[in-house]
PDB file of C-alpha atoms in Angstrom:
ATOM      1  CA  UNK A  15      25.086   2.745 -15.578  1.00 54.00           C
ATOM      2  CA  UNK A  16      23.469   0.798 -12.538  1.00 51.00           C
ATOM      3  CA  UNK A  17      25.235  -2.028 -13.577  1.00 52.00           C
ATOM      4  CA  UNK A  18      28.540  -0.228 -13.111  1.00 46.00           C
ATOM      5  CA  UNK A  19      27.344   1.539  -9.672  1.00 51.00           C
ATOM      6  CA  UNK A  20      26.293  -1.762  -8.326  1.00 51.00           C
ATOM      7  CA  UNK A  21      29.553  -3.285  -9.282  1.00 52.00           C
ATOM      8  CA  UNK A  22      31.098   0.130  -7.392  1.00 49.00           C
ATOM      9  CA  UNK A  23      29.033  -0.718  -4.390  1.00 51.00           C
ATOM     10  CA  UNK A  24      30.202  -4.507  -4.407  1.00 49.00           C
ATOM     11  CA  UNK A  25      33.449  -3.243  -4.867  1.00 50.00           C
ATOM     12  CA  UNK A  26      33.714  -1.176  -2.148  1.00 48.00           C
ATOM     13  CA  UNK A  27      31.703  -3.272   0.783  1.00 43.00           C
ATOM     14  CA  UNK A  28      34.601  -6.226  -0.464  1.00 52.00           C
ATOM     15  CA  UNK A  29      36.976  -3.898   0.802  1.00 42.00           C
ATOM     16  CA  UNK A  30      35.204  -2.802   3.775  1.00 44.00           C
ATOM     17  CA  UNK A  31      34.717  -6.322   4.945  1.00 42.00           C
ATOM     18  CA  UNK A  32      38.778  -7.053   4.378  1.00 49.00           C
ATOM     19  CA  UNK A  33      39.285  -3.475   6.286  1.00 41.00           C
ATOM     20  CA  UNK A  34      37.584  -4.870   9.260  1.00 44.00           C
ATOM     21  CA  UNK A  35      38.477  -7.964   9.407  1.00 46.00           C
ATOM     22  CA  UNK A  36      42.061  -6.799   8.817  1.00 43.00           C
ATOM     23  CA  UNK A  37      41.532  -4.937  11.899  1.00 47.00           C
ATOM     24  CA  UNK A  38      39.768  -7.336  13.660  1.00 41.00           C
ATOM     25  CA  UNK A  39      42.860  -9.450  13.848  1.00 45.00           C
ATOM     26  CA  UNK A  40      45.059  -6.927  14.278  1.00 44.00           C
ATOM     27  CA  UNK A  41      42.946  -6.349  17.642  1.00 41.00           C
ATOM     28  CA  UNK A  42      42.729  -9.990  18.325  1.00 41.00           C
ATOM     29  CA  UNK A  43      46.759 -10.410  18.068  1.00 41.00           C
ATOM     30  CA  UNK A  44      46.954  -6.966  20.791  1.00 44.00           C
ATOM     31  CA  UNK A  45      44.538  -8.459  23.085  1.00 45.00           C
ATOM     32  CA  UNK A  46      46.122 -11.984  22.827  1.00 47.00           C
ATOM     33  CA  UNK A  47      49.685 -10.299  23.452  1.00 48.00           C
ATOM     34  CA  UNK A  48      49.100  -8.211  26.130  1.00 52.00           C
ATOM     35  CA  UNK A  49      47.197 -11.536  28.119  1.00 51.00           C
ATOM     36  CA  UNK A  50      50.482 -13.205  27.148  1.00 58.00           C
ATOM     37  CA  UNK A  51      52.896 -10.453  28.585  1.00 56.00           C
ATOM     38  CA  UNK A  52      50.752 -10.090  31.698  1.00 66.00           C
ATOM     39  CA  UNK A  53      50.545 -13.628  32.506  1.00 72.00           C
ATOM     40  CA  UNK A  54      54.467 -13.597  32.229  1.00 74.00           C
ATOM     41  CA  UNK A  55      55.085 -10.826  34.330  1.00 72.00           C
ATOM     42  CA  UNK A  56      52.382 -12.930  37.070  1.00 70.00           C
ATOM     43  CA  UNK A  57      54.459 -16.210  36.825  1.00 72.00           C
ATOM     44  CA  UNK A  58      58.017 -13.405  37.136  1.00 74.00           C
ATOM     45  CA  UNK A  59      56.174 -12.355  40.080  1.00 69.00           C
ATOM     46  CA  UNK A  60      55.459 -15.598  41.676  1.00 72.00           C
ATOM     47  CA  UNK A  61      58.798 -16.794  41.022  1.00 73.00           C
ATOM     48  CA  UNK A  62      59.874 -13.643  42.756  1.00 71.00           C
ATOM     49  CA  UNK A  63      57.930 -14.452  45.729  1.00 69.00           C
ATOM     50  CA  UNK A  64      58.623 -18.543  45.612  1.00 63.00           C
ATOM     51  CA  UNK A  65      61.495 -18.377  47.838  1.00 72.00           C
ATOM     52  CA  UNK A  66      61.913 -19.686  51.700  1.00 79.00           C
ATOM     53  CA  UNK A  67      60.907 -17.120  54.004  1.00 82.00           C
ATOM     54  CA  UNK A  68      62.253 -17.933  57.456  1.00 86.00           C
ATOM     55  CA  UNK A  69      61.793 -16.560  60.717  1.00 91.00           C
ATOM     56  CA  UNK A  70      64.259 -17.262  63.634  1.00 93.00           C
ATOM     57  CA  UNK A  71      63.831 -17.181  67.280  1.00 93.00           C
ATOM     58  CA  UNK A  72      65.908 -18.241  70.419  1.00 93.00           C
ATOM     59  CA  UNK A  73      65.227 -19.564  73.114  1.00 94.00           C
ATOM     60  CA  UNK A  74      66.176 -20.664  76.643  1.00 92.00           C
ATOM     61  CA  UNK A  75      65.705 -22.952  79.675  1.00 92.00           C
ATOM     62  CA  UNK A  76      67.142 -24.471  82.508  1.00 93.00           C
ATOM     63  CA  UNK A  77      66.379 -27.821  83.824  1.00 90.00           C
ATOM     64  CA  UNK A  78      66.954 -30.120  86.512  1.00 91.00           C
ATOM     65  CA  UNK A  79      67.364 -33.856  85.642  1.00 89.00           C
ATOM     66  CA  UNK A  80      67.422 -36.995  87.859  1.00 86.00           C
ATOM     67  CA  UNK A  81      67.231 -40.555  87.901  1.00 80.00           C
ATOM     68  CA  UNK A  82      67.177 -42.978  90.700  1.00 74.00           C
ATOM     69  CA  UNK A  83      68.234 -46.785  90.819  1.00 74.00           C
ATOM     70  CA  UNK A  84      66.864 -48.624  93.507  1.00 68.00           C
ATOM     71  CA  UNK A  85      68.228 -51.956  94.775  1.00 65.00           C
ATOM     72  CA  UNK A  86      67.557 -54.678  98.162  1.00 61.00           C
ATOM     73  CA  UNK A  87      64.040 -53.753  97.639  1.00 62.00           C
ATOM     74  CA  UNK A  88      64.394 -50.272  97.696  1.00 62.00           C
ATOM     75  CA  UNK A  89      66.578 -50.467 100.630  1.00 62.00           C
ATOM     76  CA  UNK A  90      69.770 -48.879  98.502  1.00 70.00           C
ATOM     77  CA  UNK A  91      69.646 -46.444  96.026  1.00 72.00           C
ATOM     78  CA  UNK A  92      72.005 -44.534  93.918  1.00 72.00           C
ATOM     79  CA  UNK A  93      70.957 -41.084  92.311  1.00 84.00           C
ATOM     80  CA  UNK A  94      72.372 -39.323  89.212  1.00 85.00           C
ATOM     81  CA  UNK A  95      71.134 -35.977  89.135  1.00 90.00           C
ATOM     82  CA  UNK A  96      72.819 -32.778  86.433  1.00 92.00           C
ATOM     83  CA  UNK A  97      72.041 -29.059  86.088  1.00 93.00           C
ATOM     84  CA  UNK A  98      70.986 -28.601  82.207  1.00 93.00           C
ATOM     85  CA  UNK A  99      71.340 -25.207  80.905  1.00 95.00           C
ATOM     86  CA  UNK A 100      69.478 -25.134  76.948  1.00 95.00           C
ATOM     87  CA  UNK A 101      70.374 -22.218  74.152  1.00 95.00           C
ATOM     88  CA  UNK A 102      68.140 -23.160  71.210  1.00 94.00           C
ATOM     89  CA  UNK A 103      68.094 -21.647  67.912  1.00 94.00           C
ATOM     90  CA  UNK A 104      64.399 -21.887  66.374  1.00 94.00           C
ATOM     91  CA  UNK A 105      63.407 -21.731  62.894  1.00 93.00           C
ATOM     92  CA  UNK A 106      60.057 -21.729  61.086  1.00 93.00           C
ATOM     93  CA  UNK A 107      59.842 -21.318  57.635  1.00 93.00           C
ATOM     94  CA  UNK A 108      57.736 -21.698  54.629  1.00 92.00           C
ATOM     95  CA  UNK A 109      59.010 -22.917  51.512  1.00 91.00           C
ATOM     96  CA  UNK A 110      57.046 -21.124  49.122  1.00 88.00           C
ATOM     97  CA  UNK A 111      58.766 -22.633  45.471  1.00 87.00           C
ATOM     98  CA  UNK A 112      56.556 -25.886  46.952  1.00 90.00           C
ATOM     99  CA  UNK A 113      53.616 -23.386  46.989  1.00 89.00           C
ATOM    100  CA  UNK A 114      50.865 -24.747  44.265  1.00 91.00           C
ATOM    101  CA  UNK A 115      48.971 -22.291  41.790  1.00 89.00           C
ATOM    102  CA  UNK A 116      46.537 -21.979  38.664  1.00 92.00           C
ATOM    103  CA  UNK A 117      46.848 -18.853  35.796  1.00 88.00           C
ATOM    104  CA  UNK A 118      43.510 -18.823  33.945  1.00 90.00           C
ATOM    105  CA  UNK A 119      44.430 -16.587  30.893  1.00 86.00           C
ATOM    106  CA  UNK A 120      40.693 -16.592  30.061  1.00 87.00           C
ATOM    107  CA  UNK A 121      39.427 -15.197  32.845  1.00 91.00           C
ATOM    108  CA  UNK A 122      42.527 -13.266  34.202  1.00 89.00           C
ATOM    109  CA  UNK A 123      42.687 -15.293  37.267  1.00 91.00           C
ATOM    110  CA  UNK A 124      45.467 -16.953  39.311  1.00 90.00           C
ATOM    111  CA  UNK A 125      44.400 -19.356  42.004  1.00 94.00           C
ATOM    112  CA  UNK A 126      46.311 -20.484  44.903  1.00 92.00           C
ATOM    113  CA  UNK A 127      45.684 -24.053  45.533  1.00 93.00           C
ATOM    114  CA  UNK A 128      48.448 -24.824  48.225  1.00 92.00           C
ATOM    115  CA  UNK A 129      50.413 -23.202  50.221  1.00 91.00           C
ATOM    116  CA  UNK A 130      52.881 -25.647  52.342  1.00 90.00           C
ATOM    117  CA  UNK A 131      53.069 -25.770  55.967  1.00 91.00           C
ATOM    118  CA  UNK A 132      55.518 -24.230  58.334  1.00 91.00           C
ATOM    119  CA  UNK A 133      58.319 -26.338  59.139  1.00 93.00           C
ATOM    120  CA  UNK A 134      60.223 -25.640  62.432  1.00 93.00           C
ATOM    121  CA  UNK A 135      63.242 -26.656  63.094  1.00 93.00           C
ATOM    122  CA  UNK A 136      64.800 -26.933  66.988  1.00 93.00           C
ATOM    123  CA  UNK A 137      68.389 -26.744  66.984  1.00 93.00           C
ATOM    124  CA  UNK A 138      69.332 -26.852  71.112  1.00 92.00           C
ATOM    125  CA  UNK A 139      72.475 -26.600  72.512  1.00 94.00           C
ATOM    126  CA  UNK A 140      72.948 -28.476  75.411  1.00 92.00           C
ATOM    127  CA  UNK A 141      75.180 -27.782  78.450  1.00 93.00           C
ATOM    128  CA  UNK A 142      75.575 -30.079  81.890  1.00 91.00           C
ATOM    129  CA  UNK A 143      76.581 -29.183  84.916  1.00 92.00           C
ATOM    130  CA  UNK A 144      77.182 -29.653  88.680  1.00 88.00           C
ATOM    131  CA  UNK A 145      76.821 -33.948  87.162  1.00 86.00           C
ATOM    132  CA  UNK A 146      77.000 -36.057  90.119  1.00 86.00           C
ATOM    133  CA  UNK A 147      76.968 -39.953  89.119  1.00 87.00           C
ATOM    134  CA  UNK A 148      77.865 -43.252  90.846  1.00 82.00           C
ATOM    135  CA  UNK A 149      79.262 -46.130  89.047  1.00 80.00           C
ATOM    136  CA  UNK A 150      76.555 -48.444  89.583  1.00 77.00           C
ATOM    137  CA  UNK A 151      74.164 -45.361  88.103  1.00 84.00           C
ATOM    138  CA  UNK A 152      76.477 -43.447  85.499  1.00 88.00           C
ATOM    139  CA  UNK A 153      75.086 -41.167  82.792  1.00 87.00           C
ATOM    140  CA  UNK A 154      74.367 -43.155  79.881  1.00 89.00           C
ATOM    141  CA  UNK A 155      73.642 -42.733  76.034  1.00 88.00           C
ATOM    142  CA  UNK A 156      69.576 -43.525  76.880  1.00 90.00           C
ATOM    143  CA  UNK A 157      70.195 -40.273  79.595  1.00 90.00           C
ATOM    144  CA  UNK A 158      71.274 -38.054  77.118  1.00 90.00           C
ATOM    145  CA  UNK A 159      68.916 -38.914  74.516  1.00 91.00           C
ATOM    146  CA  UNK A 160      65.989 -38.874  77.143  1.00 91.00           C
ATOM    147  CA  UNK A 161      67.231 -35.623  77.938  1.00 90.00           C
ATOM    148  CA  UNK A 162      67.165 -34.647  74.129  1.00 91.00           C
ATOM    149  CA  UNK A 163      63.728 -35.524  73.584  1.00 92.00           C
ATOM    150  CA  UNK A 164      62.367 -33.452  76.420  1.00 91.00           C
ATOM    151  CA  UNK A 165      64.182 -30.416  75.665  1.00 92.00           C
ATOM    152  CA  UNK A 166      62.562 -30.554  71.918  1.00 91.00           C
ATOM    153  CA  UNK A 167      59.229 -31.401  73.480  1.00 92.00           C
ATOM    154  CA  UNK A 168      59.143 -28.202  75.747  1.00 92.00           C
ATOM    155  CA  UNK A 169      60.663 -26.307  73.338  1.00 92.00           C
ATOM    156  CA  UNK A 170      58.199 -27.185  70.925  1.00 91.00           C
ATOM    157  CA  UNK A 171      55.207 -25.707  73.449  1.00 92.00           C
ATOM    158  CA  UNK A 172      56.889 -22.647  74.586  1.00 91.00           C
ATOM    159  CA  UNK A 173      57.358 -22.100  70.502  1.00 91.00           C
ATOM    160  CA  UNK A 174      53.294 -22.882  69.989  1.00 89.00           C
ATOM    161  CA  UNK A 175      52.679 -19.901  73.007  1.00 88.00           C
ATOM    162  CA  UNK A 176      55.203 -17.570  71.586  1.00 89.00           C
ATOM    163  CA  UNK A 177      54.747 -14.697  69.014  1.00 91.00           C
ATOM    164  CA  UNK A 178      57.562 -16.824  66.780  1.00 92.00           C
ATOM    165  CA  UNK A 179      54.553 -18.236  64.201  1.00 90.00           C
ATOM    166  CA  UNK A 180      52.465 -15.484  64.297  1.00 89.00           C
ATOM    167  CA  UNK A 181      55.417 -13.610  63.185  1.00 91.00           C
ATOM    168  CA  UNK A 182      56.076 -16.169  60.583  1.00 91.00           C
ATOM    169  CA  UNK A 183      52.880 -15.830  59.135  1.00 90.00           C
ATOM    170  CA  UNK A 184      52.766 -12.306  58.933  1.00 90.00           C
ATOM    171  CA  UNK A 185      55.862 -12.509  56.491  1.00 90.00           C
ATOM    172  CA  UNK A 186      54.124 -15.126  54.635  1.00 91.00           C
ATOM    173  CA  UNK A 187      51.459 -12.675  54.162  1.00 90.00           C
ATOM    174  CA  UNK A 188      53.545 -10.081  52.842  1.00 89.00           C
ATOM    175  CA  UNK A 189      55.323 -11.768  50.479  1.00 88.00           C
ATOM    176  CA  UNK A 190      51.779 -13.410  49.118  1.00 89.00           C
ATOM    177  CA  UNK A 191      50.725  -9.765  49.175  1.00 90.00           C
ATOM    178  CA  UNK A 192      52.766  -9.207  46.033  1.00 88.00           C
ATOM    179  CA  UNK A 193      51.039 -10.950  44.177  1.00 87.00           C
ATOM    180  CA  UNK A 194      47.874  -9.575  45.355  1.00 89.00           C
ATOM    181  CA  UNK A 195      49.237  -5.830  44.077  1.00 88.00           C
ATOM    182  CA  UNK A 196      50.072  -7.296  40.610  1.00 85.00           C
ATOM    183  CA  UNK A 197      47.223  -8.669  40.232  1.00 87.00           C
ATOM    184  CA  UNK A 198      45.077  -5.801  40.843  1.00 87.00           C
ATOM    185  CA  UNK A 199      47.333  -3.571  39.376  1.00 86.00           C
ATOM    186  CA  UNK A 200      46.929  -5.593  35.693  1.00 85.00           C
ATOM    187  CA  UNK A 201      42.788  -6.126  36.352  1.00 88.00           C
ATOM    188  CA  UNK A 202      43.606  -9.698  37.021  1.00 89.00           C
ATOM    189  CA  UNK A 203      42.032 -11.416  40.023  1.00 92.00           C
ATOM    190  CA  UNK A 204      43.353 -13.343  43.472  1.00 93.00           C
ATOM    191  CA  UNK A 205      41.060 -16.261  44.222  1.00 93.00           C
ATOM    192  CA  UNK A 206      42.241 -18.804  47.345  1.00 92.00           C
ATOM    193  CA  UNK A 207      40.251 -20.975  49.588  1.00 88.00           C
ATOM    194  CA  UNK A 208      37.563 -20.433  46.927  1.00 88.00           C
ATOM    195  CA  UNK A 209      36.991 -16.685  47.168  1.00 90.00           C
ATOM    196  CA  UNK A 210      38.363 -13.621  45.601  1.00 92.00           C
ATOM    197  CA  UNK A 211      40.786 -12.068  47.255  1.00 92.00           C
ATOM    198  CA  UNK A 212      40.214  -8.023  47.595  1.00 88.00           C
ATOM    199  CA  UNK A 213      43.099  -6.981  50.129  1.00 87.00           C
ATOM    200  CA  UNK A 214      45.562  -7.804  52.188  1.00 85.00           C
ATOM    201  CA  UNK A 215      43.282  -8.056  55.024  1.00 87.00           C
ATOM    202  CA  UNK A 216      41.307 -10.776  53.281  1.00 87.00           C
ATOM    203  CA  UNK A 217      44.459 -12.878  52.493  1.00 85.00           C
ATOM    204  CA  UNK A 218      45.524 -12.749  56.227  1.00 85.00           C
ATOM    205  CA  UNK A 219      41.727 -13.953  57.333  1.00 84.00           C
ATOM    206  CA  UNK A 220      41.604 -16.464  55.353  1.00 79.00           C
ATOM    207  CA  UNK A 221      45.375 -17.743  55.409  1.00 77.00           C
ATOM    208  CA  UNK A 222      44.838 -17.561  59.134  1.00 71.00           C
ATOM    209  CA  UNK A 223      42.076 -19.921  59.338  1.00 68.00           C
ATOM    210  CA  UNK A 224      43.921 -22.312  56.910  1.00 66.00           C
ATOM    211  CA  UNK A 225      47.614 -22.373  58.870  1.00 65.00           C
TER     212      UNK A 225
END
């Protein structure tokens, strides 16, 4: 009779032991699928957001150029002078598919390593008039190019003074702030210049002191 209730006994904590392990996987395989589907909605998320986000300004200046050429020891000179109106389209934008990132599964982390700088662009359009020229001091190639490189130059300052990249980086936030809602939505954590990332605040503090 003890024999038989001991055998009872084995019997029966075998089958515990292949209940919970049976169950044990079965919790395992859950856990490891829902890490799986929340890491793909992260990366459909990110893919979402890695597009170019582009800002665009205009704007405009007028300028007065002119060049002297001097001959007989200064004695005789001939002037060139023109009346340069600029139109300017400006764009800065980040491309964000270049942006660089790391999912830890494990932890339920994603970590932005990169994020690529602006890139402006300076497309003027350049008008002339009231041109007075001599032949022995004609408007040139060199004149025009000259003229070219300035215009970019102080368009490139008056863009650096402007609201234009502020603006820019204020949709760059927002789109990065996507991925901060996902994140926090699925108990995953933001991490980026080597801190975790709480709100959107946050991410525009310390975006702002990396742009």
């Amino acid at each position: 009779m003890q024999n038989l209730i001991k055998r009872i006994i084995g019997i029966g904590v075998i089958v515990l032991v292949i209940v919970l392990g049976f169950k044990y996987c079965q919790f395992k395989k859950d856990d490891d699928s829902d890490i799986q589907y929340n890491t793909n909605l992260i990366q459909q998320q990110i893919l979402n957001v890695g597009k170019l986000v582009v800002t665009e300004g205009h704007f405009s200046e007028v300028i007065t150029y002119k060049n002297q050429q001097k001959y007989l020891m200064d004695m005789i000179s001939f002037e060139k002078k023109a009346l340069i109106v600029v139109n300017a389209n400006v764009t800065v934008a980040y491309d964000l598919h270049q942006m660089k990132y790391d999912i830890d599964e494990k932890n339920k982390t994603i970590t932005i390593l990169n994020i690529p700088k602006e890139e402006i662009t300076i497309n003027p359009d350049i008008q002339f008039y009231d041109v007075e020229q001599s032949k022995l001091n004609p408007f040139t190639g060199d004149d025009y190019n000259k003229i070219n490189k300035s215009v970019k130059a102080n368009l490139a300052k008056k863009i650096e003074n402007s609201t234009l990249k502020t603006n820019a980086q204020n949709r760059l936030i927002s789109e990065l702030s996507k991925i901060l809602i996902m994140t926090n939505s699925m108990g995953w954590k933001l991490q980026y210049n080597g801190k975790t990332i709480e709100s959107e605040t946050e991410l525009s503090q310390d975006l702002g002191s990396k742009l």
